[in-house]
Amino acid sequence: MHKVAQIRIVMLANGHVPFDTRIFHKEARTLVDAGFSVSIIVPHEKDEEREGVFIIAVPLNKKGWRKLVVNPINILKKALRQPAHAIFHLHDSDILLTGLVLKILGRKVIYDAHEDTPLQIRYQHWLPKILKGPYAAFYFALEKLCGWCFDAIIVAEPVMAKYFPTKKTFLLRNFPIKKSFVPSVNIPYGEREKTLIHVGVLSKVRGLFEMLEGFTIATKEVDVYFLLGGQFAPPSLAPEVIPNYPVNFVGWVSYPKLIELLFQSRAGIIIPHPIERYKTNYPVKMFEFMAAGLPVIASREGESASFINEAQCGILVNPLDHNEISNAIKWIFTNTKKAKEMGERGQALIFNRYNWEHESRVLLELYANLNKKD
């Protein structure tokens, strides 16, 4: 058996940036703090070490066949140079074949399923409609095979557990890091700019235009600003939005910058369309809004609404109804005291129950059990 300090964990990622919130800030740093040696093999500009985590770079290929074919091969080559006793922790479905090769060669392999991949494929804007069904079926079969072969499976949401064997599947929800949600400058809620915030993937199916239309209607009666951050998907949406709506678009923001922006805002909004993909989704940004003490405007559809109801920390709306969305915005920005109390209840729920500090015990117990099997 290896001592904890000698256990090498090698994370593999293709569709994420090296300093992704779940991969780097939550999982990797938690494991480093527990005494493990952690590396991340990922497309990046250079090898580097940050906060005890080693980034092992492979060439940056961000799209097309080079991302889907060349990147996994490059990641596999770097993985095979790591110690044979290392535990390999995969974070993307497009490198599952890489994981299978590692498993065939006798390595320990974990798959961390962030998304319901077969379902997600059916909503990809870049994939021809005729290919979506076969492509989703391929990944359904591939994940089933990996669930049978790999040493453990981690799922970010309960619905994803259906694809994998119960005995080796662990639920590790993507709740906020409580200790991160301390403002660098503590601006009292009532003194903040009257800002509504949304940060994330900006797409039609995630309610982009419903948010914009609801906000536009609200501005006719209340003084409110909309801070929009993230990346447009597809990028062709940007010219439809930026010149035509009075929003402050800040692009992609780092995790520390996101927290700073949240503590300068008065409300968060997240209203994806009521489709199957989002009815079972646990939107990370919703929990981050709550952790920052913001009242949340959210969809009444799906499982995530239960968290808003539990704390009475926001307003649930029909995500397709511009007037309902507008009315929710107007209520929050004209009822400052009650909105502040909503935010405080949501923050208390995160700090007391739904936080990474509590959730990370699952990750540490999983690695402790894998270590015992040596």
Short mmCIF file of C-alpha atoms in Angstrom, two decimals:
data_model
loop_
_atom_site.label_atom_id
_atom_site.label_comp_id
_atom_site.label_asym_id
_atom_site.label_seq_id
_atom_site.Cartn_x
_atom_site.Cartn_y
_atom_site.Cartn_z
CA MET A 1 0.00 0.00 0.00
CA HIS A 2 1.25 3.50 -0.87
CA LYS A 3 1.18 6.19 1.76
CA VAL A 4 -1.20 9.04 0.97
CA ALA A 5 1.72 11.38 0.25
CA GLN A 6 3.03 8.90 -2.32
CA ILE A 7 -0.25 8.37 -4.12
CA ARG A 8 -0.17 10.05 -7.52
CA ILE A 9 -3.44 11.25 -9.00
CA VAL A 10 -3.36 12.18 -12.67
CA MET A 11 -6.42 14.02 -13.91
CA LEU A 12 -7.13 14.05 -17.65
CA ALA A 13 -9.24 16.70 -19.37
CA ASN A 14 -9.88 17.77 -22.95
CA GLY A 15 -12.95 20.01 -22.99
CA HIS A 16 -12.04 22.07 -19.92
CA VAL A 17 -9.53 24.78 -19.13
CA PRO A 18 -6.76 23.83 -16.66
CA PHE A 19 -8.17 26.01 -13.90
CA ASP A 20 -11.78 24.86 -14.25
CA THR A 21 -13.73 25.38 -11.03
CA ARG A 22 -14.70 21.74 -10.44
CA ILE A 23 -11.47 20.16 -11.67
CA PHE A 24 -8.87 22.53 -10.26
CA HIS A 25 -10.40 24.66 -7.51
CA LYS A 26 -12.57 21.94 -6.00
CA GLU A 27 -11.24 18.45 -6.67
CA ALA A 28 -7.51 18.93 -7.33
CA ARG A 29 -6.94 21.40 -4.51
CA THR A 30 -8.98 19.29 -2.08
CA LEU A 31 -6.82 16.26 -2.87
CA VAL A 32 -3.58 18.25 -2.59
CA ASP A 33 -4.68 19.57 0.81
CA ALA A 34 -5.32 15.95 1.86
CA GLY A 35 -1.71 15.01 0.99
CA PHE A 36 -2.07 13.52 -2.49
CA SER A 37 0.17 14.41 -5.42
CA VAL A 38 -2.06 15.78 -8.19
CA SER A 39 -1.33 16.50 -11.85
CA ILE A 40 -3.69 17.56 -14.63
CA ILE A 41 -2.93 16.61 -18.24
CA VAL A 42 -4.82 19.11 -20.36
CA PRO A 43 -4.51 21.23 -23.52
CA HIS A 44 -2.63 24.33 -22.35
CA GLU A 45 0.11 26.75 -23.36
CA LYS A 46 2.77 25.43 -20.98
CA ASP A 47 3.62 23.14 -18.10
CA GLU A 48 3.27 24.89 -14.76
CA GLU A 49 2.60 24.40 -11.07
CA ARG A 50 -0.09 26.33 -9.27
CA GLU A 51 -1.15 25.93 -5.64
CA GLY A 52 0.48 22.52 -5.45
CA VAL A 53 -1.18 21.17 -8.60
CA PHE A 54 1.04 20.27 -11.59
CA ILE A 55 -0.33 21.20 -15.02
CA ILE A 56 1.07 18.94 -17.76
CA ALA A 57 0.33 20.61 -21.07
CA VAL A 58 -0.48 19.04 -24.42
CA PRO A 59 -0.83 21.18 -27.58
CA LEU A 60 -3.90 23.38 -27.76
CA ASN A 61 -6.41 22.11 -30.32
CA LYS A 62 -9.71 23.74 -29.42
CA LYS A 63 -12.12 22.38 -32.04
CA GLY A 64 -12.76 20.01 -34.90
CA TRP A 65 -11.16 16.64 -35.51
CA ARG A 66 -7.89 17.77 -33.91
CA LYS A 67 -9.70 18.23 -30.59
CA LEU A 68 -11.65 14.98 -30.88
CA VAL A 69 -8.85 12.78 -32.27
CA VAL A 70 -5.43 14.40 -31.85
CA ASN A 71 -5.96 15.70 -28.30
CA PRO A 72 -6.93 12.30 -26.82
CA ILE A 73 -3.87 10.71 -28.44
CA ASN A 74 -1.59 13.41 -27.03
CA ILE A 75 -3.19 13.07 -23.60
CA LEU A 76 -2.72 9.29 -23.70
CA LYS A 77 0.97 9.67 -24.59
CA LYS A 78 1.55 11.95 -21.60
CA ALA A 79 -0.52 9.68 -19.33
CA LEU A 80 1.60 6.66 -20.22
CA ARG A 81 4.68 8.53 -18.99
CA GLN A 82 3.18 8.78 -15.51
CA PRO A 83 3.89 6.17 -12.80
CA ALA A 84 2.02 2.90 -13.34
CA HIS A 85 0.66 3.01 -9.79
CA ALA A 86 -1.03 6.41 -10.38
CA ILE A 87 -4.81 6.74 -10.34
CA PHE A 88 -6.12 8.29 -13.56
CA HIS A 89 -9.16 10.54 -13.17
CA LEU A 90 -10.97 11.41 -16.44
CA HIS A 91 -13.11 14.54 -16.73
CA ASP A 92 -14.44 14.40 -20.30
CA SER A 93 -16.44 11.84 -22.25
CA ASP A 94 -14.36 12.43 -25.39
CA ILE A 95 -11.33 10.83 -23.70
CA LEU A 96 -13.14 7.71 -22.51
CA LEU A 97 -11.30 5.65 -25.13
CA THR A 98 -8.05 6.97 -23.64
CA GLY A 99 -9.28 5.71 -20.28
CA LEU A 100 -10.07 2.29 -21.73
CA VAL A 101 -6.52 1.98 -23.09
CA LEU A 102 -5.12 2.89 -19.68
CA LYS A 103 -7.38 0.32 -18.01
CA ILE A 104 -6.36 -2.43 -20.47
CA LEU A 105 -2.75 -1.62 -19.58
CA GLY A 106 -3.49 -2.20 -15.91
CA ARG A 107 -3.99 1.34 -14.60
CA LYS A 108 -6.62 2.40 -12.09
CA VAL A 109 -9.15 4.66 -13.80
CA ILE A 110 -11.98 6.88 -12.53
CA TYR A 111 -14.51 8.61 -14.77
CA ASP A 112 -15.96 11.89 -13.48
CA ALA A 113 -19.18 12.48 -15.44
CA HIS A 114 -19.96 16.20 -15.34
CA GLU A 115 -22.82 16.02 -17.84
CA ASP A 116 -25.48 13.60 -19.05
CA THR A 117 -23.54 13.04 -22.29
CA PRO A 118 -26.07 10.99 -24.32
CA LEU A 119 -28.78 13.54 -23.55
CA GLN A 120 -26.50 16.53 -24.05
CA ILE A 121 -25.53 15.34 -27.54
CA ARG A 122 -29.13 15.65 -28.69
CA TYR A 123 -29.01 19.41 -28.06
CA GLN A 124 -25.62 20.22 -29.62
CA HIS A 125 -26.03 23.05 -32.13
CA TRP A 126 -22.91 22.05 -34.11
CA LEU A 127 -23.92 18.45 -34.79
CA PRO A 128 -26.04 17.61 -37.88
CA LYS A 129 -29.50 16.42 -36.84
CA ILE A 130 -29.13 13.09 -38.67
CA LEU A 131 -26.04 12.23 -36.59
CA LYS A 132 -27.37 13.12 -33.16
CA GLY A 133 -29.21 9.84 -32.54
CA PRO A 134 -26.35 7.51 -33.58
CA TYR A 135 -23.76 9.66 -31.80
CA ALA A 136 -25.80 9.65 -28.58
CA ALA A 137 -26.27 5.86 -28.85
CA PHE A 138 -22.52 5.41 -29.28
CA TYR A 139 -21.79 7.35 -26.11
CA PHE A 140 -24.53 5.53 -24.21
CA ALA A 141 -22.84 2.21 -25.07
CA LEU A 142 -19.35 3.60 -24.41
CA GLU A 143 -20.28 4.89 -20.97
CA LYS A 144 -21.91 1.57 -20.14
CA LEU A 145 -18.70 -0.24 -21.10
CA CYS A 146 -16.55 2.16 -19.10
CA GLY A 147 -18.85 1.83 -16.10
CA TRP A 148 -18.23 -1.91 -16.18
CA CYS A 149 -14.45 -1.60 -16.73
CA PHE A 150 -13.35 1.38 -14.66
CA ASP A 151 -12.57 1.30 -10.95
CA ALA A 152 -15.06 4.00 -9.97
CA ILE A 153 -17.52 6.46 -11.47
CA ILE A 154 -18.27 9.93 -10.12
CA VAL A 155 -21.47 11.71 -11.19
CA ALA A 156 -22.25 15.38 -10.63
CA GLU A 157 -26.04 14.92 -10.64
CA PRO A 158 -28.25 12.02 -9.46
CA VAL A 159 -29.82 11.42 -12.89
CA MET A 160 -26.48 10.37 -14.40
CA ALA A 161 -26.12 7.43 -12.03
CA LYS A 162 -28.59 5.47 -14.21
CA TYR A 163 -25.84 4.80 -16.76
CA PHE A 164 -23.44 3.15 -14.32
CA PRO A 165 -23.17 0.24 -11.84
CA THR A 166 -24.60 1.23 -8.47
CA LYS A 167 -21.80 -0.29 -6.37
CA LYS A 168 -19.04 1.76 -7.95
CA THR A 169 -20.90 5.03 -8.57
CA PHE A 170 -20.50 8.04 -6.29
CA LEU A 171 -22.55 11.26 -6.28
CA LEU A 172 -20.31 14.33 -5.97
CA ARG A 173 -22.47 17.39 -6.44
CA ASN A 174 -20.96 20.62 -7.71
CA PHE A 175 -21.80 22.81 -4.74
CA PRO A 176 -19.91 26.08 -4.04
CA ILE A 177 -16.72 26.30 -2.00
CA LYS A 178 -18.02 28.01 1.12
CA LYS A 179 -14.69 29.56 2.11
CA SER A 180 -14.39 31.22 -1.31
CA PHE A 181 -17.53 33.28 -0.80
CA VAL A 182 -16.07 36.00 1.35
CA PRO A 183 -16.13 39.40 -0.37
CA SER A 184 -12.84 41.27 -0.75
CA VAL A 185 -14.86 44.45 -0.21
CA ASN A 186 -18.07 44.09 1.76
CA ILE A 187 -20.62 46.36 0.10
CA PRO A 188 -23.94 46.39 2.02
CA TYR A 189 -26.70 44.92 -0.13
CA GLY A 190 -28.74 48.12 -0.35
CA GLU A 191 -25.71 50.15 -1.43
CA ARG A 192 -24.74 47.95 -4.38
CA GLU A 193 -25.29 48.93 -7.99
CA LYS A 194 -28.71 47.84 -9.17
CA THR A 195 -27.23 44.95 -11.15
CA LEU A 196 -28.82 41.73 -12.36
CA ILE A 197 -26.16 39.14 -13.22
CA HIS A 198 -25.90 36.01 -15.34
CA VAL A 199 -22.62 34.26 -16.13
CA GLY A 200 -22.23 31.02 -18.07
CA VAL A 201 -22.72 29.50 -21.49
CA LEU A 202 -24.87 31.97 -23.42
CA SER A 203 -27.20 30.06 -25.70
CA LYS A 204 -30.81 30.12 -26.83
CA VAL A 205 -31.69 26.90 -25.03
CA ARG A 206 -30.26 28.28 -21.79
CA GLY A 207 -32.76 31.12 -21.92
CA LEU A 208 -30.50 33.89 -23.23
CA PHE A 209 -33.16 35.77 -25.17
CA GLU A 210 -35.87 35.28 -22.55
CA MET A 211 -33.55 36.89 -19.99
CA LEU A 212 -32.78 39.76 -22.34
CA GLU A 213 -36.42 40.39 -23.27
CA GLY A 214 -37.62 40.20 -19.66
CA PHE A 215 -34.88 42.59 -18.61
CA THR A 216 -35.67 45.01 -21.43
CA ILE A 217 -39.34 45.15 -20.39
CA ALA A 218 -38.35 45.69 -16.74
CA THR A 219 -36.11 48.67 -17.59
CA LYS A 220 -39.20 50.61 -18.67
CA GLU A 221 -40.28 50.78 -15.00
CA VAL A 222 -37.20 50.20 -12.82
CA ASP A 223 -33.61 51.31 -12.76
CA VAL A 224 -31.63 48.09 -13.34
CA TYR A 225 -28.47 47.03 -15.18
CA PHE A 226 -27.72 43.61 -16.66
CA LEU A 227 -24.19 42.22 -16.32
CA LEU A 228 -23.78 39.33 -18.75
CA GLY A 229 -20.67 37.15 -18.69
CA GLY A 230 -19.51 33.95 -20.32
CA GLN A 231 -19.21 32.69 -23.88
CA PHE A 232 -21.78 32.70 -26.66
CA ALA A 233 -22.69 29.30 -28.08
CA PRO A 234 -22.55 29.52 -31.00
CA PRO A 235 -20.33 32.63 -31.27
CA SER A 236 -22.63 33.95 -34.01
CA LEU A 237 -25.10 34.94 -31.26
CA ALA A 238 -22.81 37.74 -30.09
CA PRO A 239 -23.75 40.21 -32.88
CA GLU A 240 -27.42 39.45 -32.24
CA VAL A 241 -27.07 40.45 -28.59
CA ILE A 242 -24.38 43.04 -27.93
CA PRO A 243 -25.56 45.79 -30.35
CA ASN A 244 -29.26 45.19 -29.70
CA TYR A 245 -29.65 44.94 -25.92
CA PRO A 246 -28.46 47.38 -23.22
CA VAL A 247 -26.27 44.90 -21.38
CA ASN A 248 -22.78 45.10 -19.91
CA PHE A 249 -21.05 42.13 -21.53
CA VAL A 250 -17.80 41.16 -19.76
CA GLY A 251 -16.95 37.91 -21.56
CA TRP A 252 -15.40 34.95 -19.79
CA VAL A 253 -14.47 35.62 -16.16
CA SER A 254 -12.22 33.67 -13.81
CA TYR A 255 -13.62 32.05 -10.67
CA PRO A 256 -12.19 34.72 -8.30
CA LYS A 257 -13.47 37.49 -10.58
CA LEU A 258 -16.91 35.86 -10.72
CA ILE A 259 -17.16 35.94 -6.93
CA GLU A 260 -16.13 39.59 -6.91
CA LEU A 261 -18.85 40.44 -9.44
CA LEU A 262 -21.51 38.52 -7.51
CA PHE A 263 -20.83 40.55 -4.37
CA GLN A 264 -21.31 43.72 -6.38
CA SER A 265 -24.72 42.62 -7.73
CA ARG A 266 -28.23 42.47 -6.30
CA ALA A 267 -29.77 39.45 -8.04
CA GLY A 268 -28.90 36.46 -10.19
CA ILE A 269 -30.96 34.96 -12.99
CA ILE A 270 -30.84 31.48 -14.51
CA ILE A 271 -33.82 30.32 -16.59
CA PRO A 272 -32.99 27.52 -19.05
CA HIS A 273 -35.72 26.22 -21.34
CA PRO A 274 -37.94 23.49 -19.84
CA ILE A 275 -36.43 20.65 -21.85
CA GLU A 276 -35.43 17.23 -20.56
CA ARG A 277 -31.74 18.14 -20.37
CA TYR A 278 -32.38 20.93 -17.86
CA LYS A 279 -35.23 19.45 -15.84
CA THR A 280 -32.78 17.23 -13.97
CA ASN A 281 -29.83 19.64 -14.10
CA TYR A 282 -28.24 21.15 -10.99
CA PRO A 283 -27.09 24.55 -12.32
CA VAL A 284 -23.82 25.47 -10.59
CA LYS A 285 -24.40 29.19 -11.10
CA MET A 286 -27.65 29.05 -9.15
CA PHE A 287 -25.81 27.72 -6.10
CA GLU A 288 -23.09 30.34 -6.55
CA PHE A 289 -25.73 33.09 -6.63
CA MET A 290 -27.12 31.72 -3.39
CA ALA A 291 -23.66 31.46 -1.80
CA ALA A 292 -23.09 35.15 -2.54
CA GLY A 293 -26.36 36.05 -0.83
CA LEU A 294 -28.23 36.99 -4.00
CA PRO A 295 -31.93 36.40 -4.49
CA VAL A 296 -32.35 34.19 -7.55
CA ILE A 297 -34.77 34.37 -10.46
CA ALA A 298 -35.01 30.75 -11.59
CA SER A 299 -37.17 28.41 -13.61
CA ARG A 300 -40.03 26.70 -11.80
CA GLU A 301 -39.44 23.68 -14.05
CA GLY A 302 -37.17 20.86 -12.94
CA GLU A 303 -35.44 19.61 -9.84
CA SER A 304 -33.35 22.70 -9.16
CA ALA A 305 -36.47 24.65 -8.18
CA SER A 306 -36.63 22.58 -4.98
CA PHE A 307 -33.52 24.36 -3.65
CA ILE A 308 -35.13 27.77 -4.16
CA ASN A 309 -38.30 26.55 -2.47
CA GLU A 310 -36.37 25.01 0.43
CA ALA A 311 -34.85 28.35 1.41
CA GLN A 312 -37.50 30.67 -0.06
CA CYS A 313 -34.57 32.53 -1.58
CA GLY A 314 -35.87 33.63 -4.95
CA ILE A 315 -38.69 33.87 -7.45
CA LEU A 316 -39.62 30.96 -9.70
CA VAL A 317 -40.96 31.83 -13.13
CA ASN A 318 -42.13 30.30 -16.36
CA PRO A 319 -38.79 30.50 -18.24
CA LEU A 320 -40.55 31.20 -21.54
CA ASP A 321 -42.78 34.02 -20.29
CA HIS A 322 -41.15 37.43 -20.79
CA ASN A 323 -43.69 39.19 -18.58
CA GLU A 324 -43.23 36.83 -15.64
CA ILE A 325 -39.47 37.28 -15.91
CA SER A 326 -39.89 41.05 -16.08
CA ASN A 327 -42.21 41.10 -13.07
CA ALA A 328 -39.70 39.09 -11.02
CA ILE A 329 -36.93 41.54 -11.91
CA LYS A 330 -39.11 44.51 -11.02
CA TRP A 331 -40.14 42.99 -7.68
CA ILE A 332 -36.56 42.34 -6.58
CA PHE A 333 -35.36 45.79 -7.57
CA THR A 334 -38.25 47.59 -5.86
CA ASN A 335 -38.33 45.49 -2.65
CA THR A 336 -34.76 45.86 -1.42
CA LYS A 337 -35.31 44.72 2.18
CA LYS A 338 -37.24 41.56 1.25
CA ALA A 339 -34.82 40.78 -1.58
CA LYS A 340 -31.91 41.06 0.88
CA GLU A 341 -33.67 38.65 3.26
CA MET A 342 -34.21 36.20 0.39
CA GLY A 343 -30.52 36.28 -0.38
CA GLU A 344 -29.58 35.76 3.25
CA ARG A 345 -31.79 32.65 3.46
CA GLY A 346 -30.20 31.20 0.32
CA GLN A 347 -26.69 31.87 1.59
CA ALA A 348 -27.50 30.21 4.92
CA LEU A 349 -28.71 27.07 3.10
CA ILE A 350 -25.46 26.85 1.13
CA PHE A 351 -23.22 27.58 4.10
CA ASN A 352 -25.02 25.12 6.38
CA ARG A 353 -25.79 22.28 4.00
CA TYR A 354 -25.03 22.44 0.28
CA ASN A 355 -21.35 23.32 0.10
CA TRP A 356 -18.17 21.78 -1.29
CA GLU A 357 -16.56 21.43 2.13
CA HIS A 358 -19.28 18.95 3.05
CA GLU A 359 -19.55 17.33 -0.38
CA SER A 360 -15.78 16.77 -0.76
CA ARG A 361 -15.89 14.04 1.88
CA VAL A 362 -17.24 11.75 -0.85
CA LEU A 363 -14.15 12.39 -2.98
CA LEU A 364 -11.73 11.76 -0.12
CA GLU A 365 -13.51 8.58 0.97
CA LEU A 366 -13.45 7.28 -2.62
CA TYR A 367 -9.69 7.77 -2.90
CA ALA A 368 -9.10 6.29 0.53
CA ASN A 369 -11.01 3.17 -0.52
CA LEU A 370 -9.12 2.87 -3.81
CA ASN A 371 -5.86 3.22 -1.88
CA LYS A 372 -6.86 0.33 0.41
CA LYS A 373 -7.25 -1.94 -2.62
CA ASP A 374 -3.52 -1.76 -3.41
#
